[in-house]
PDB file of C-alpha atoms in Angstrom:
ATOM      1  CA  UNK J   1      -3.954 128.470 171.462  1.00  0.00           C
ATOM      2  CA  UNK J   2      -4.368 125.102 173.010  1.00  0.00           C
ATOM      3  CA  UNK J   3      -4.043 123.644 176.634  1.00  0.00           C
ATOM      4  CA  UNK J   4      -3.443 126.800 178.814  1.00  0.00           C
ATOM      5  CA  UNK J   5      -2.742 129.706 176.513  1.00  0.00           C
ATOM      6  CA  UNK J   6      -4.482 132.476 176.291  1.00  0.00           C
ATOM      7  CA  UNK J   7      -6.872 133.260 173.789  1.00  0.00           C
ATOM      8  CA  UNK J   8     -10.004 131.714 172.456  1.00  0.00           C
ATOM      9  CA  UNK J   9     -11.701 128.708 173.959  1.00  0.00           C
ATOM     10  CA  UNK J  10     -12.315 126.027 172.034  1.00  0.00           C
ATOM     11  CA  UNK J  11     -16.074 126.319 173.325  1.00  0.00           C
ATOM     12  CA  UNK J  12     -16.405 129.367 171.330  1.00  0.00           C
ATOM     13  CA  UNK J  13     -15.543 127.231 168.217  1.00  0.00           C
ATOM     14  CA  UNK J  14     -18.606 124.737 168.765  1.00  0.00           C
ATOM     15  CA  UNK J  15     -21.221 127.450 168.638  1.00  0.00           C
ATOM     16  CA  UNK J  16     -25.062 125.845 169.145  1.00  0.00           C
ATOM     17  CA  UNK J  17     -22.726 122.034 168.626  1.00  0.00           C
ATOM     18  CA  UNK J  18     -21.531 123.404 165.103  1.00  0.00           C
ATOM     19  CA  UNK J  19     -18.115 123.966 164.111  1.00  0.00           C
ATOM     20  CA  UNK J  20     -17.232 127.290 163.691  1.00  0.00           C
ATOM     21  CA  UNK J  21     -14.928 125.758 161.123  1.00  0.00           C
ATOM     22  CA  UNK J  22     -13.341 129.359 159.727  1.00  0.00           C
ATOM     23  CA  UNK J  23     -12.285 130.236 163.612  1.00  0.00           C
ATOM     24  CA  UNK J  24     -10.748 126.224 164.068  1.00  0.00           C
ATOM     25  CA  UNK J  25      -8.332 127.024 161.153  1.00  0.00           C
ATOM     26  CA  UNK J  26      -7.487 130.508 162.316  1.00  0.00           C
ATOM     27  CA  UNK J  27      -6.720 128.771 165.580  1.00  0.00           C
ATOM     28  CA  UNK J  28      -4.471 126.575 163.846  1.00  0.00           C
ATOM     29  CA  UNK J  29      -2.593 129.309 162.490  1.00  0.00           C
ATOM     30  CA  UNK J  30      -1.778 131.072 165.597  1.00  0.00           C
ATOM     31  CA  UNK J  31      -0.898 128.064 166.760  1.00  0.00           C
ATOM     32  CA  UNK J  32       2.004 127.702 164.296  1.00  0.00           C
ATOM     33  CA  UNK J  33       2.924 130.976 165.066  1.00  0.00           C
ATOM     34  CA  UNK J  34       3.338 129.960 168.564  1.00  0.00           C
ATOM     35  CA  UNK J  35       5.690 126.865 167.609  1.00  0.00           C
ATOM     36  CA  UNK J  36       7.877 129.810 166.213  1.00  0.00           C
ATOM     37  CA  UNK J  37       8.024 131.624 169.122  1.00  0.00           C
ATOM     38  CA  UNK J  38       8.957 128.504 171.233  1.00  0.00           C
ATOM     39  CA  UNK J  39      11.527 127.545 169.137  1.00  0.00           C
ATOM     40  CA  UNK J  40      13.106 131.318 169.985  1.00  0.00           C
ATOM     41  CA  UNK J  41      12.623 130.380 173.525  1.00  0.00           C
ATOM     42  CA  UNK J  42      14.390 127.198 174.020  1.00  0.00           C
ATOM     43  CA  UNK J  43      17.137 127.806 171.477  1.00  0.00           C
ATOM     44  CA  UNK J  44      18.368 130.252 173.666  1.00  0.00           C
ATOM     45  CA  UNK J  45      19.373 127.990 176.190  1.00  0.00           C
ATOM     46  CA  UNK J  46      22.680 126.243 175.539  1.00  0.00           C
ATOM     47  CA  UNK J  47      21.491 122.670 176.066  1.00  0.00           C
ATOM     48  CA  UNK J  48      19.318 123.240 173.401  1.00  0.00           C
ATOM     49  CA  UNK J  49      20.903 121.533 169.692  1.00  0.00           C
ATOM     50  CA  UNK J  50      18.654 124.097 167.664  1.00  0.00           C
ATOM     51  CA  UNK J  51      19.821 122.529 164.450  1.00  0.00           C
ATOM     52  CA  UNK J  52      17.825 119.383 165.823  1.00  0.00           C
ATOM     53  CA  UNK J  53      14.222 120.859 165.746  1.00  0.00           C
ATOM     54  CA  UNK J  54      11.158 118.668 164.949  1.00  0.00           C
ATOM     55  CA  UNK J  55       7.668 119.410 164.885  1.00  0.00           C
ATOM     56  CA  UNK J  56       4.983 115.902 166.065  1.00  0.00           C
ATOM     57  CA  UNK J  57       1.587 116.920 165.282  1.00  0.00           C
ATOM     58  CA  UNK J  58      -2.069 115.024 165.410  1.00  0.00           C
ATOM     59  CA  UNK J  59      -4.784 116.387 163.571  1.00  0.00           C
ATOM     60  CA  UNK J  60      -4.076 119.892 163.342  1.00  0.00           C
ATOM     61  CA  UNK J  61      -0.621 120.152 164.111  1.00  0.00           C
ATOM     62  CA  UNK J  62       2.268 119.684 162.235  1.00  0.00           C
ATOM     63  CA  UNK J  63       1.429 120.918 158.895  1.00  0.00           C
ATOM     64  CA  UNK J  64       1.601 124.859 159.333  1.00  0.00           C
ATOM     65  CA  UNK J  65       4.742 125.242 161.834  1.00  0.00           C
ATOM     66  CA  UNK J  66       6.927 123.469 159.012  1.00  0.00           C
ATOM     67  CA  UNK J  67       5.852 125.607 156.471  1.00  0.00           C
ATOM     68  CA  UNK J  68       5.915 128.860 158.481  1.00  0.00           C
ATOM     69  CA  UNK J  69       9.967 128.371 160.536  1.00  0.00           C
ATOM     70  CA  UNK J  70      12.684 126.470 158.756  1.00  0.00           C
ATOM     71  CA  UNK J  71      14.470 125.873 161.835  1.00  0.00           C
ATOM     72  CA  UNK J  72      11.983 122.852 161.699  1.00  0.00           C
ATOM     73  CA  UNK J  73      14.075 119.993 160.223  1.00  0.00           C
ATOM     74  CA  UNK J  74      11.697 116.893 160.981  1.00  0.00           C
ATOM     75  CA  UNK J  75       8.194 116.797 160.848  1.00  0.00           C
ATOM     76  CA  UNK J  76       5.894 114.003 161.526  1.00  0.00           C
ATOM     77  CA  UNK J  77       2.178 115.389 161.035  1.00  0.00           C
ATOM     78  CA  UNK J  78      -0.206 112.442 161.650  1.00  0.00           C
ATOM     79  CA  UNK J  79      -3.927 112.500 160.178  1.00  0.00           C
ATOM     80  CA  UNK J  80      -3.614 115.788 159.587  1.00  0.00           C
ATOM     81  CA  UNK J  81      -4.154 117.306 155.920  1.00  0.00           C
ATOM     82  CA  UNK J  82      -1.804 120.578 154.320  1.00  0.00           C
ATOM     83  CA  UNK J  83      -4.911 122.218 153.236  1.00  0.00           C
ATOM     84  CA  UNK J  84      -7.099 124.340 155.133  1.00  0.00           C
ATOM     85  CA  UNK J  85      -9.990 124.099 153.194  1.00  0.00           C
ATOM     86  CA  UNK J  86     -10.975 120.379 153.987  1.00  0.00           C
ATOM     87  CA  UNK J  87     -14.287 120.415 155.234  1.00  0.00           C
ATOM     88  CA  UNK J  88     -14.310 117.631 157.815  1.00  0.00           C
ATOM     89  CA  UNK J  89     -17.242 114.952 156.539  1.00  0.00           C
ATOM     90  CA  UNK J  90     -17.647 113.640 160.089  1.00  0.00           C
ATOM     91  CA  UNK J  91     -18.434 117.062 161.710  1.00  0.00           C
ATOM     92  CA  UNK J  92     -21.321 119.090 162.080  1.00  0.00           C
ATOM     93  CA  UNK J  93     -19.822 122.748 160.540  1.00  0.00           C
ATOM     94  CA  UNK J  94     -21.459 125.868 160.694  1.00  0.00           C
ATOM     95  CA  UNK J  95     -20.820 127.888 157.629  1.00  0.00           C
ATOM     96  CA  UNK J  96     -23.207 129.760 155.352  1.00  0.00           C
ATOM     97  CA  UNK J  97     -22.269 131.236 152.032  1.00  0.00           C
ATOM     98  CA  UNK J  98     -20.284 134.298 153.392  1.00  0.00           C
ATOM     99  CA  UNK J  99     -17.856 132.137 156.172  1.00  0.00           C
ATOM    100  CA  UNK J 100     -17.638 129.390 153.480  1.00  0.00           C
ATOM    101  CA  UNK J 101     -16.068 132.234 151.128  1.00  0.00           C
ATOM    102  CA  UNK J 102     -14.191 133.463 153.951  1.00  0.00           C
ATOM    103  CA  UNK J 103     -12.781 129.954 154.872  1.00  0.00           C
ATOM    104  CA  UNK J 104     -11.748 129.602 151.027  1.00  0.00           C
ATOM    105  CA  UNK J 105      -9.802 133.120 151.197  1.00  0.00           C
ATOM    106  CA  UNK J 106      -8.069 131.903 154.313  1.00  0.00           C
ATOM    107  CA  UNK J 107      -7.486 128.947 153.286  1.00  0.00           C
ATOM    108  CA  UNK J 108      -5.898 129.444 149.593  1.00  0.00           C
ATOM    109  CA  UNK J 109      -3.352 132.079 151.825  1.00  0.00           C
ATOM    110  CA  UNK J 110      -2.429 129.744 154.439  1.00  0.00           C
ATOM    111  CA  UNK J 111      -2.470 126.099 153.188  1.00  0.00           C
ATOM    112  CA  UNK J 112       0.724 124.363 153.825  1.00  0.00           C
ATOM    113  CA  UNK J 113       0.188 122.487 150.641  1.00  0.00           C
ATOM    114  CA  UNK J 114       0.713 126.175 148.875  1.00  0.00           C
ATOM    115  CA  UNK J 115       4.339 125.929 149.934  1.00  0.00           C
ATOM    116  CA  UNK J 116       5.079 122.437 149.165  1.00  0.00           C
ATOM    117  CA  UNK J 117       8.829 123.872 147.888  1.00  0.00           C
ATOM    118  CA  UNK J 118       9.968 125.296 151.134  1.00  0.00           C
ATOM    119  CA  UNK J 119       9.365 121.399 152.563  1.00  0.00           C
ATOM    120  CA  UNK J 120      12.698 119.595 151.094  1.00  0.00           C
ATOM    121  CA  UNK J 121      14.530 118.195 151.811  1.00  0.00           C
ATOM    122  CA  UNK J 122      13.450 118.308 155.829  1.00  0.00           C
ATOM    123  CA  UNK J 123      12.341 115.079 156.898  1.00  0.00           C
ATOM    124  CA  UNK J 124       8.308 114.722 156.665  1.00  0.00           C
ATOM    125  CA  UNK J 125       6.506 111.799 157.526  1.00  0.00           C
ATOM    126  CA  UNK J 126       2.718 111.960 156.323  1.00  0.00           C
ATOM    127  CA  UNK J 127       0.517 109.099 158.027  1.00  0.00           C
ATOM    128  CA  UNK J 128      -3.075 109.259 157.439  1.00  0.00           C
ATOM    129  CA  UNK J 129      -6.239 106.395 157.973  1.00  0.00           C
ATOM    130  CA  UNK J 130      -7.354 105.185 155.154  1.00  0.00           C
ATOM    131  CA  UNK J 131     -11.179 105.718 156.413  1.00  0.00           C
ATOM    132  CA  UNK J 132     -10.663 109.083 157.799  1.00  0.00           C
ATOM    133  CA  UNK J 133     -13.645 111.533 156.990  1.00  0.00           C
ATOM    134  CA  UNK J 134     -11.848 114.498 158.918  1.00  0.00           C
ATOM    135  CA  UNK J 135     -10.142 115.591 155.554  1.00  0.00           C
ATOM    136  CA  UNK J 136      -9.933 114.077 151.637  1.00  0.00           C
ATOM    137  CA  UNK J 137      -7.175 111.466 152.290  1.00  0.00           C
ATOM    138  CA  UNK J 138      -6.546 111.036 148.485  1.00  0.00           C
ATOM    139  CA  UNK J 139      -6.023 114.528 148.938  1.00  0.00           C
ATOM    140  CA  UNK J 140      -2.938 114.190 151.020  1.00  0.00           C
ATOM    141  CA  UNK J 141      -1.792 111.053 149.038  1.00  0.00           C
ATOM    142  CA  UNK J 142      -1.512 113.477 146.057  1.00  0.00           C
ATOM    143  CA  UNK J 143       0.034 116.163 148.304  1.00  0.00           C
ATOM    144  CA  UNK J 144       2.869 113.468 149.048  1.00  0.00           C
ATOM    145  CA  UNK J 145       3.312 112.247 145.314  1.00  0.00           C
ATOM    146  CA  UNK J 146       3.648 116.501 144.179  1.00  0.00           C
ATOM    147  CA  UNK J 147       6.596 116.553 146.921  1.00  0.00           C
ATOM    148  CA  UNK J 148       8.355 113.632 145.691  1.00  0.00           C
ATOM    149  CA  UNK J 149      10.485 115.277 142.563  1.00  0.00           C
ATOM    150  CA  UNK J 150      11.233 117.875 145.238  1.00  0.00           C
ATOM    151  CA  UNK J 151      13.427 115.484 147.436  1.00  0.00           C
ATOM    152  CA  UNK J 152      14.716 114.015 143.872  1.00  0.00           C
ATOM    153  CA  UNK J 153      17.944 111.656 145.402  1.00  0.00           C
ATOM    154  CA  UNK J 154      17.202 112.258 148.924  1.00  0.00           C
ATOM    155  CA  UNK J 155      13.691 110.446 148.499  1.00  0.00           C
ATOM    156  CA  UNK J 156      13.485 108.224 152.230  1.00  0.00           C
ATOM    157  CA  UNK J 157      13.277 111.786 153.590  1.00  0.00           C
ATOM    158  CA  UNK J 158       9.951 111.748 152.860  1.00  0.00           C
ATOM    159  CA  UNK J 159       7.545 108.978 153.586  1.00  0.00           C
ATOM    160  CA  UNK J 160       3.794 108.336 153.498  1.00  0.00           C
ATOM    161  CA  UNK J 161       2.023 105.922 155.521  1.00  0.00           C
ATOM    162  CA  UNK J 162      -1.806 105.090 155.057  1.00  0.00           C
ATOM    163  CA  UNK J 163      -3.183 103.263 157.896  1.00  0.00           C
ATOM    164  CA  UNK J 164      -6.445 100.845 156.413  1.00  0.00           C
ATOM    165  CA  UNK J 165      -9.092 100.387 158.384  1.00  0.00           C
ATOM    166  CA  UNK J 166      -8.582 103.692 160.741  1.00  0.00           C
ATOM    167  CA  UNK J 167     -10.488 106.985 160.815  1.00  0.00           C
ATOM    168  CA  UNK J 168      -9.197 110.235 162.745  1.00  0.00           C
ATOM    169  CA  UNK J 169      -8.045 108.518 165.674  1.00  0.00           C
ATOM    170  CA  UNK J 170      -4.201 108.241 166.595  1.00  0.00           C
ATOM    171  CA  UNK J 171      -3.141 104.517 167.140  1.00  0.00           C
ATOM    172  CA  UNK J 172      -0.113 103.271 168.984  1.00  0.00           C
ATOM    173  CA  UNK J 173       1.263 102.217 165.663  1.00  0.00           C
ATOM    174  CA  UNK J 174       1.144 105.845 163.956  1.00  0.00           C
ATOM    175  CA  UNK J 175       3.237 106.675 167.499  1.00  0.00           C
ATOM    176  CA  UNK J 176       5.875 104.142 166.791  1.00  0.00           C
ATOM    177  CA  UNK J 177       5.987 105.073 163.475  1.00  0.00           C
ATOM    178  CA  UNK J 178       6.568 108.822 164.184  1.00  0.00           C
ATOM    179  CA  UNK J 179       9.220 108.195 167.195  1.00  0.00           C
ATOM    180  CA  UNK J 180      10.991 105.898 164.738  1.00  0.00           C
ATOM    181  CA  UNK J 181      11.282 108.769 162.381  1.00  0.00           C
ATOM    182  CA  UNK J 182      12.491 110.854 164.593  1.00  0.00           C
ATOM    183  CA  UNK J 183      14.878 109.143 166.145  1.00  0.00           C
ATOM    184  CA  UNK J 184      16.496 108.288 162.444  1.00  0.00           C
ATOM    185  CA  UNK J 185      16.163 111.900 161.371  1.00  0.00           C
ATOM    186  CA  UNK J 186      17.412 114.122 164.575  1.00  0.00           C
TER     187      UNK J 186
END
């Protein structure tokens, strides 16, 4: 549900200049649904290697389309967090007691982080900044050190970059970093 498909607007998620923080993750989730559906598209085509399927994400991608279609053997989320319930610190969210209890429902069904087994041993390259207020990035540090005895012998599958000094913004390093990855796991 971003760029030109159809469906909500992202205008309909700032309602009044709040974030309509419950819709934003449902969003997401489509969204990972779509990844699935693209991945049927093009692996129909015979120039397509669909045993060489990875999944770049900023932000909000990333996370939910590895989780939700094994076909997805790399996966290079970047300042993104596998839990739906983060409340971002450096936006102004619009939730009162019942859409706060809703987002906690959602998000306890459909965090990534819930599925952490179904991960390994894909490639997965977590790079967060280390002053991002979008999500808890000590969060996602523990996320990373609960998935290492999952990869057990096949450990530089999974790597974890923290980026000091930078908050939710992608930086041409993070870039590098994730087209490096790629290119060594595809």
């Amino acid at each position: 549900l971003h760029g030109e498909q159809a469906g909500i607007g992202f205008d309909s998620l700032l309602p009044e200049g709040k974030l309509d923080l419950h819709g934003l993750r449902r969003v997401m989730q489509e969204t990972a649904r779509d990844m699935s559906t693209l991945i049927d598209h093009f692996s129909r085509d015979e120039a397509v290697d669909a045993g060489r399927v990875a999944v770049l994400g900023v932000s909000m991608g990333g996370f939910a389309a590895l989780v939700n279609d094994a076909r997805i053997k790399v996966a290079t989320p970047i300042i993104a967090s596998p839990y739906r319930g983060d409340i971002p610190g450096d936006s102004d969210v619009d939730l009162d007691r019942e859409a706060e209890a809703d987002l906690a429902d959602f998000s306890l069904r459909n965090k990534p982080a819930g599925r952490k087994e179904s991960i390994p041993p894909r490639a997965l390259l977590l790079q967060i900044g280390g002053k991002d207020k979008h999500y808890d990035g000590a969060r996602v540090e523990r996320f990373y050190e609960e998935l290492r005895p999952f990869y057990g012998d096949e450990s530089e599958r999974l790597g974890l970059i923290v980026h000091p000094g930078v908050g939710h913004e992608l930086s041409a390093e993070m870039w590098a970093n994730a087209v490096a990855w790629l290119e060594k796991f595809l």
